[in-house]
mmCIF file of C-alpha atoms and ligand atoms in Angstrom:
data_model
loop_
_atom_site.group_PDB
_atom_site.id
_atom_site.type_symbol
_atom_site.label_atom_id
_atom_site.label_comp_id
_atom_site.label_asym_id
_atom_site.label_seq_id
_atom_site.Cartn_x
_atom_site.Cartn_y
_atom_site.Cartn_z
ATOM 1 C CA MET A 16 42.119 78.538 90.441
ATOM 2 C CA SER A 17 39.153 80.468 91.692
ATOM 3 C CA ARG A 18 39.847 83.033 94.353
ATOM 4 C CA LYS A 19 37.062 84.899 96.099
ATOM 5 C CA TYR A 20 37.102 88.539 95.014
ATOM 6 C CA VAL A 21 37.567 91.290 97.576
ATOM 7 C CA ILE A 22 36.154 94.789 97.192
ATOM 8 C CA ALA A 23 37.559 96.975 99.949
ATOM 9 C CA GLY A 24 36.735 100.635 100.507
ATOM 10 C CA ASN A 25 39.457 102.848 101.913
ATOM 11 C CA TRP A 26 37.550 105.860 103.227
ATOM 12 C CA LYS A 27 40.782 107.617 104.233
ATOM 13 C CA MET A 28 40.153 110.777 106.293
ATOM 14 C CA ASN A 29 36.531 111.102 105.192
ATOM 15 C CA LYS A 30 33.156 110.573 106.896
ATOM 16 C CA THR A 31 32.214 111.399 110.461
ATOM 17 C CA PRO A 32 30.889 108.479 112.530
ATOM 18 C CA GLU A 33 27.319 109.440 111.618
ATOM 19 C CA GLU A 34 28.096 109.836 107.903
ATOM 20 C CA GLY A 35 29.949 106.531 108.029
ATOM 21 C CA ARG A 36 27.012 104.796 109.655
ATOM 22 C CA GLU A 37 24.717 106.123 106.949
ATOM 23 C CA LEU A 38 26.992 105.045 104.085
ATOM 24 C CA ALA A 39 27.652 101.607 105.592
ATOM 25 C CA SER A 40 23.925 101.033 106.199
ATOM 26 C CA GLU A 41 23.119 101.912 102.595
ATOM 27 C CA ILE A 42 25.743 99.467 101.304
ATOM 28 C CA ALA A 43 24.635 96.771 103.772
ATOM 29 C CA SER A 44 21.014 97.090 102.694
ATOM 30 C CA ILE A 45 21.975 96.767 99.025
ATOM 31 C CA ILE A 46 24.321 93.788 99.362
ATOM 32 C CA SER A 47 22.340 92.176 102.165
ATOM 33 C CA LYS A 48 23.624 88.686 103.001
ATOM 34 C CA ASP A 49 25.233 87.974 99.622
ATOM 35 C CA ALA A 50 28.729 86.841 100.537
ATOM 36 C CA SER A 51 29.897 85.793 97.064
ATOM 37 C CA VAL A 52 32.403 88.669 97.186
ATOM 38 C CA ASP A 53 34.258 89.764 100.338
ATOM 39 C CA VAL A 54 33.113 93.347 100.909
ATOM 40 C CA VAL A 55 35.178 95.376 103.366
ATOM 41 C CA VAL A 56 34.824 98.995 104.468
ATOM 42 C CA CYS A 57 37.692 100.776 106.209
ATOM 43 C CA PRO A 58 36.570 103.930 108.028
ATOM 44 C CA SER A 59 38.741 106.142 110.231
ATOM 45 C CA PHE A 60 39.374 104.986 113.812
ATOM 46 C CA VAL A 61 36.638 107.232 115.240
ATOM 47 C CA ALA A 62 33.968 105.810 112.939
ATOM 48 C CA LEU A 63 34.874 102.124 113.355
ATOM 49 C CA ASP A 64 32.541 101.357 116.215
ATOM 50 C CA ARG A 65 29.492 103.020 114.689
ATOM 51 C CA VAL A 66 30.104 101.427 111.290
ATOM 52 C CA SER A 67 30.642 98.071 112.965
ATOM 53 C CA GLN A 68 27.186 98.303 114.530
ATOM 54 C CA ALA A 69 25.671 99.408 111.216
ATOM 55 C CA ILE A 70 26.931 96.339 109.327
ATOM 56 C CA GLU A 71 26.147 93.783 112.013
ATOM 57 C CA GLY A 72 24.190 90.883 110.535
ATOM 58 C CA SER A 73 25.161 91.766 106.945
ATOM 59 C CA ALA A 74 27.823 90.078 104.831
ATOM 60 C CA MET A 75 30.050 93.165 105.044
ATOM 61 C CA LYS A 76 33.302 93.156 106.963
ATOM 62 C CA LEU A 77 35.129 95.896 108.777
ATOM 63 C CA GLY A 78 38.714 97.020 108.265
ATOM 64 C CA ALA A 79 40.914 99.672 109.847
ATOM 65 C CA GLN A 80 43.338 101.942 108.017
ATOM 66 C CA ASN A 81 46.273 101.388 110.344
ATOM 67 C CA LEU A 82 47.433 99.813 113.578
ATOM 68 C CA TYR A 83 50.394 100.123 115.907
ATOM 69 C CA PRO A 84 52.441 96.971 116.490
ATOM 70 C CA LYS A 85 52.223 96.937 120.294
ATOM 71 C CA THR A 86 49.618 95.556 122.652
ATOM 72 C CA ASN A 87 49.097 98.782 124.625
ATOM 73 C CA GLY A 88 51.066 101.557 126.293
ATOM 74 C CA ALA A 89 52.423 105.057 125.786
ATOM 75 C CA TYR A 90 51.947 105.438 122.027
ATOM 76 C CA THR A 91 49.978 108.644 121.710
ATOM 77 C CA GLY A 92 47.594 108.734 118.790
ATOM 78 C CA GLU A 93 47.841 105.048 117.938
ATOM 79 C CA ALA A 94 45.498 102.040 118.121
ATOM 80 C CA SER A 95 46.381 98.428 118.938
ATOM 81 C CA PRO A 96 45.074 95.272 117.260
ATOM 82 C CA GLU A 97 43.198 94.457 120.463
ATOM 83 C CA MET A 98 41.282 97.737 120.141
ATOM 84 C CA LEU A 99 40.489 96.947 116.518
ATOM 85 C CA ARG A 100 39.326 93.453 117.386
ATOM 86 C CA ALA A 101 37.076 94.897 120.085
ATOM 87 C CA VAL A 102 35.085 96.676 117.361
ATOM 88 C CA PHE A 103 35.178 93.530 115.195
ATOM 89 C CA ALA A 104 37.645 94.748 112.576
ATOM 90 C CA LYS A 105 38.846 91.793 110.520
ATOM 91 C CA TYR A 106 41.206 93.608 108.141
ATOM 92 C CA VAL A 107 43.741 96.410 108.316
ATOM 93 C CA ILE A 108 45.275 98.405 105.470
ATOM 94 C CA LEU A 109 49.063 98.549 105.911
ATOM 95 C CA GLY A 110 51.821 100.205 103.913
ATOM 96 C CA HIS A 111 49.480 102.517 102.013
ATOM 97 C CA SER A 112 51.500 104.925 99.862
ATOM 98 C CA GLU A 113 50.043 107.890 101.754
ATOM 99 C CA ARG A 114 51.460 106.491 105.004
ATOM 100 C CA ARG A 115 54.771 105.760 103.338
ATOM 101 C CA GLU A 116 54.920 109.279 101.897
ATOM 102 C CA TYR A 117 53.454 111.507 104.657
ATOM 103 C CA PHE A 118 54.422 109.474 107.715
ATOM 104 C CA GLY A 119 57.723 108.034 106.518
ATOM 105 C CA GLU A 120 56.746 104.388 106.967
ATOM 106 C CA SER A 121 59.516 102.046 105.863
ATOM 107 C CA ASP A 122 59.232 98.468 104.616
ATOM 108 C CA ALA A 123 60.691 97.301 107.941
ATOM 109 C CA PHE A 124 57.997 99.116 109.950
ATOM 110 C CA VAL A 125 55.267 97.916 107.619
ATOM 111 C CA ASN A 126 56.638 94.385 108.069
ATOM 112 C CA GLU A 127 56.440 94.722 111.864
ATOM 113 C CA LYS A 128 52.805 95.753 111.536
ATOM 114 C CA VAL A 129 51.982 92.943 109.097
ATOM 115 C CA LYS A 130 53.398 90.347 111.500
ATOM 116 C CA PHE A 131 51.688 91.864 114.514
ATOM 117 C CA ALA A 132 48.350 92.037 112.710
ATOM 118 C CA LEU A 133 48.627 88.342 111.794
ATOM 119 C CA GLU A 134 49.630 87.343 115.321
ATOM 120 C CA ASN A 135 46.520 89.145 116.501
ATOM 121 C CA LEU A 136 44.183 87.562 113.959
ATOM 122 C CA ILE A 137 43.646 90.618 111.784
ATOM 123 C CA SER A 138 44.201 90.223 108.041
ATOM 124 C CA PRO A 139 46.628 92.754 106.615
ATOM 125 C CA ILE A 140 45.951 94.324 103.234
ATOM 126 C CA LEU A 141 49.561 95.041 102.304
ATOM 127 C CA CYS A 142 49.820 97.919 99.812
ATOM 128 C CA ILE A 143 52.711 98.181 97.384
ATOM 129 C CA GLY A 144 53.289 100.241 94.253
ATOM 130 C CA GLU A 145 55.618 102.484 92.323
ATOM 131 C CA THR A 146 55.661 106.243 91.826
ATOM 132 C CA LEU A 147 55.449 107.819 88.375
ATOM 133 C CA GLU A 148 59.151 108.595 88.481
ATOM 134 C CA GLN A 149 59.952 104.955 89.245
ATOM 135 C CA ARG A 150 57.673 103.711 86.449
ATOM 136 C CA GLU A 151 59.263 106.075 83.956
ATOM 137 C CA ALA A 152 62.702 104.873 85.057
ATOM 138 C CA ASN A 153 61.594 101.275 84.398
ATOM 139 C CA GLU A 154 61.874 100.394 88.079
ATOM 140 C CA THR A 155 58.302 99.216 88.656
ATOM 141 C CA LEU A 156 58.965 95.501 89.088
ATOM 142 C CA GLU A 157 62.019 96.103 91.268
ATOM 143 C CA VAL A 158 60.152 98.525 93.566
ATOM 144 C CA VAL A 159 57.201 96.170 93.879
ATOM 145 C CA LYS A 160 59.554 93.266 94.644
ATOM 146 C CA THR A 161 61.359 95.213 97.386
ATOM 147 C CA GLN A 162 58.116 96.341 99.012
ATOM 148 C CA LEU A 163 56.490 92.907 98.741
ATOM 149 C CA LEU A 164 59.423 90.916 100.118
ATOM 150 C CA GLY A 165 60.162 93.614 102.704
ATOM 151 C CA GLY A 166 56.568 93.651 103.915
ATOM 152 C CA LEU A 167 56.436 89.844 104.072
ATOM 153 C CA GLU A 168 59.806 89.193 105.678
ATOM 154 C CA ASP A 169 59.526 86.330 108.183
ATOM 155 C CA VAL A 170 55.844 85.866 107.420
ATOM 156 C CA GLU A 171 55.318 82.098 107.491
ATOM 157 C CA SER A 172 53.505 80.240 104.742
ATOM 158 C CA GLN A 173 50.729 79.116 107.078
ATOM 159 C CA SER A 174 49.783 82.783 107.592
ATOM 160 C CA MET A 175 49.554 83.615 103.910
ATOM 161 C CA GLY A 176 45.907 82.584 103.624
ATOM 162 C CA ASN A 177 45.153 85.635 105.757
ATOM 163 C CA VAL A 178 47.255 88.103 103.775
ATOM 164 C CA VAL A 179 45.812 90.261 101.002
ATOM 165 C CA ILE A 180 48.127 92.217 98.689
ATOM 166 C CA ALA A 181 47.048 95.475 97.034
ATOM 167 C CA TYR A 182 49.015 96.698 94.035
ATOM 168 C CA GLU A 183 48.475 100.429 93.907
ATOM 169 C CA PRO A 184 50.538 102.433 91.428
ATOM 170 C CA VAL A 185 51.020 105.709 93.309
ATOM 171 C CA TRP A 186 50.532 107.774 90.149
ATOM 172 C CA ALA A 187 47.020 106.331 89.737
ATOM 173 C CA ILE A 188 45.775 106.953 93.284
ATOM 174 C CA GLY A 189 43.177 109.699 93.448
ATOM 175 C CA ALA A 190 44.437 110.941 90.107
ATOM 176 C CA GLY A 191 41.633 109.800 87.850
ATOM 177 C CA LYS A 192 44.356 107.916 85.950
ATOM 178 C CA THR A 193 44.186 104.121 85.987
ATOM 179 C CA ALA A 194 46.741 101.566 84.924
ATOM 180 C CA THR A 195 45.516 99.804 81.798
ATOM 181 C CA PRO A 196 44.298 96.272 82.534
ATOM 182 C CA GLU A 197 47.388 94.926 80.733
ATOM 183 C CA MET A 198 49.774 97.095 82.758
ATOM 184 C CA ALA A 199 48.117 96.034 85.993
ATOM 185 C CA GLN A 200 48.039 92.352 84.997
ATOM 186 C CA GLU A 201 51.766 92.406 84.216
ATOM 187 C CA VAL A 202 52.567 93.615 87.750
ATOM 188 C CA HIS A 203 50.013 91.307 89.403
ATOM 189 C CA ALA A 204 51.510 88.323 87.569
ATOM 190 C CA SER A 205 54.988 89.326 88.738
ATOM 191 C CA ILE A 206 53.707 89.601 92.328
ATOM 192 C CA ARG A 207 52.234 86.113 92.072
ATOM 193 C CA ALA A 208 55.502 84.812 90.617
ATOM 194 C CA LEU A 209 57.391 86.268 93.598
ATOM 195 C CA LEU A 210 54.903 84.677 95.988
ATOM 196 C CA THR A 211 55.361 81.359 94.158
ATOM 197 C CA GLU A 212 59.126 81.608 94.533
ATOM 198 C CA LYS A 213 58.812 82.368 98.250
ATOM 199 C CA TYR A 214 55.894 80.161 99.298
ATOM 200 C CA GLY A 215 55.287 77.676 96.472
ATOM 201 C CA GLU A 216 52.534 77.570 93.894
ATOM 202 C CA ALA A 217 49.729 76.153 96.031
ATOM 203 C CA ILE A 218 49.929 79.056 98.464
ATOM 204 C CA ALA A 219 50.635 81.769 95.882
ATOM 205 C CA GLU A 220 47.573 80.722 93.903
ATOM 206 C CA LYS A 221 45.371 81.344 96.925
ATOM 207 C CA VAL A 222 46.550 84.875 97.785
ATOM 208 C CA ARG A 223 44.195 87.619 96.692
ATOM 209 C CA ILE A 224 45.943 90.472 94.869
ATOM 210 C CA LEU A 225 43.815 93.615 94.589
ATOM 211 C CA TYR A 226 44.298 96.503 92.215
ATOM 212 C CA GLY A 227 43.968 100.052 93.561
ATOM 213 C CA GLY A 228 44.196 103.402 91.821
ATOM 214 C CA SER A 229 41.143 105.231 90.510
ATOM 215 C CA MET A 230 39.120 102.046 90.085
ATOM 216 C CA LYS A 231 35.526 102.974 89.309
ATOM 217 C CA PRO A 232 32.476 101.345 87.727
ATOM 218 C CA ALA A 233 33.553 102.473 84.239
ATOM 219 C CA ASN A 234 36.901 100.657 84.319
ATOM 220 C CA ALA A 235 36.242 97.849 86.804
ATOM 221 C CA ASP A 236 35.065 95.125 84.418
ATOM 222 C CA SER A 237 38.203 95.188 82.300
ATOM 223 C CA LEU A 238 40.490 95.240 85.345
ATOM 224 C CA LEU A 239 38.613 92.516 87.230
ATOM 225 C CA SER A 240 38.627 90.212 84.199
ATOM 226 C CA GLN A 241 42.438 89.947 84.325
ATOM 227 C CA THR A 242 43.745 86.573 85.489
ATOM 228 C CA ASP A 243 45.655 87.829 88.523
ATOM 229 C CA ILE A 244 43.416 90.696 89.629
ATOM 230 C CA ASP A 245 41.261 89.449 92.491
ATOM 231 C CA GLY A 246 39.430 92.596 93.466
ATOM 232 C CA GLY A 247 39.972 96.237 94.227
ATOM 233 C CA LEU A 248 41.056 98.587 96.965
ATOM 234 C CA ILE A 249 38.897 101.595 96.314
ATOM 235 C CA GLY A 250 39.401 105.147 97.555
ATOM 236 C CA GLY A 251 37.236 107.856 95.970
ATOM 237 C CA ALA A 252 34.557 105.559 94.545
ATOM 238 C CA SER A 253 34.017 103.896 97.942
ATOM 239 C CA LEU A 254 32.554 107.100 99.392
ATOM 240 C CA ASP A 255 29.381 106.797 97.359
ATOM 241 C CA SER A 256 27.106 103.809 97.929
ATOM 242 C CA LYS A 257 25.988 103.536 94.306
ATOM 243 C CA SER A 258 29.529 103.523 92.863
ATOM 244 C CA PHE A 259 30.781 101.128 95.534
ATOM 245 C CA CYS A 260 27.869 98.729 95.032
ATOM 246 C CA ASP A 261 28.377 98.869 91.248
ATOM 247 C CA LEU A 262 31.968 97.765 91.867
ATOM 248 C CA ILE A 263 30.742 94.906 94.045
ATOM 249 C CA GLN A 264 28.397 93.955 91.214
ATOM 250 C CA SER A 265 31.298 93.937 88.736
ATOM 251 C CA ALA A 266 33.236 91.624 91.049
ATOM 252 C CA ARG A 267 30.241 89.315 91.383
ATOM 253 C CA ALA A 268 29.903 89.203 87.609
ATOM 254 C CA ALA A 269 33.613 88.434 87.211
ATOM 255 C CA SER A 270 33.453 85.616 89.815
HETATM 256 C C1 PEP B 1 43.640 104.211 97.564
HETATM 257 O O1 PEP B 1 44.126 105.204 98.039
HETATM 258 O O2 PEP B 1 43.759 103.115 98.146
HETATM 259 C C2 PEP B 1 42.918 104.338 96.288
HETATM 260 C C3 PEP B 1 42.871 103.303 95.505
HETATM 261 O O3 PEP B 1 42.373 105.559 96.007
HETATM 262 P P1 PEP B 1 41.540 105.974 94.690
HETATM 263 O O4 PEP B 1 40.581 104.861 94.363
HETATM 264 O O5 PEP B 1 40.830 107.244 95.054
HETATM 265 O O6 PEP B 1 42.539 106.179 93.598
#
């Protein structure tokens, strides 16, 4: 089964609108109209509009780092799917471990956001992954199962073509430590098995499952060559056009 790779950059709380425009333009000029890999950049809310304009006409797509699951109203500091769609965001990162840890986001809240994103035609990139403590206690597969099934509760099979999963071991994020390709593949295969159980093989085989956690050009080829790794969610290495474009190149080569 061939799935189109996704390379998504999570810029986190980095880049002003002008810096974002510059970075996005550099990436857009390098990848041009080559759409063999889905390339997504996810700037902060304030940089979305400028980055959106910078990538117009290229094969790149825009993603946000969060949304609030309401149409509008008194939700200070939040942004609705309608606002994201107005700047042409097609993806949104949900359930990132930093939001779970610093903002107390539960599986139930992440699930509400996933469903609301889908209802509003934005593709969620649902992040799941264990902490170091959980891995050392042999709880990895259980934690991933709880977060996956919690995040996808009541998500219908016909929506699954628009869902992307990102397995991000928390201990590897921003740490310079990466899961070995075999470790990552084991978890990705278990995620696909859970999706098969819930939605059937035909649908599970189509869902893209990204790896995230210190992915960089030096380790990308071995990760992307694993059967169930369909791309990467990239933090640090997405802030530099050369590193990010090298990762896109690795995904093209693995396609
Ligand atoms: C992330 O936070 O989504 C991530 C993968 O970060 P990094 O690549 O910096 O580990």
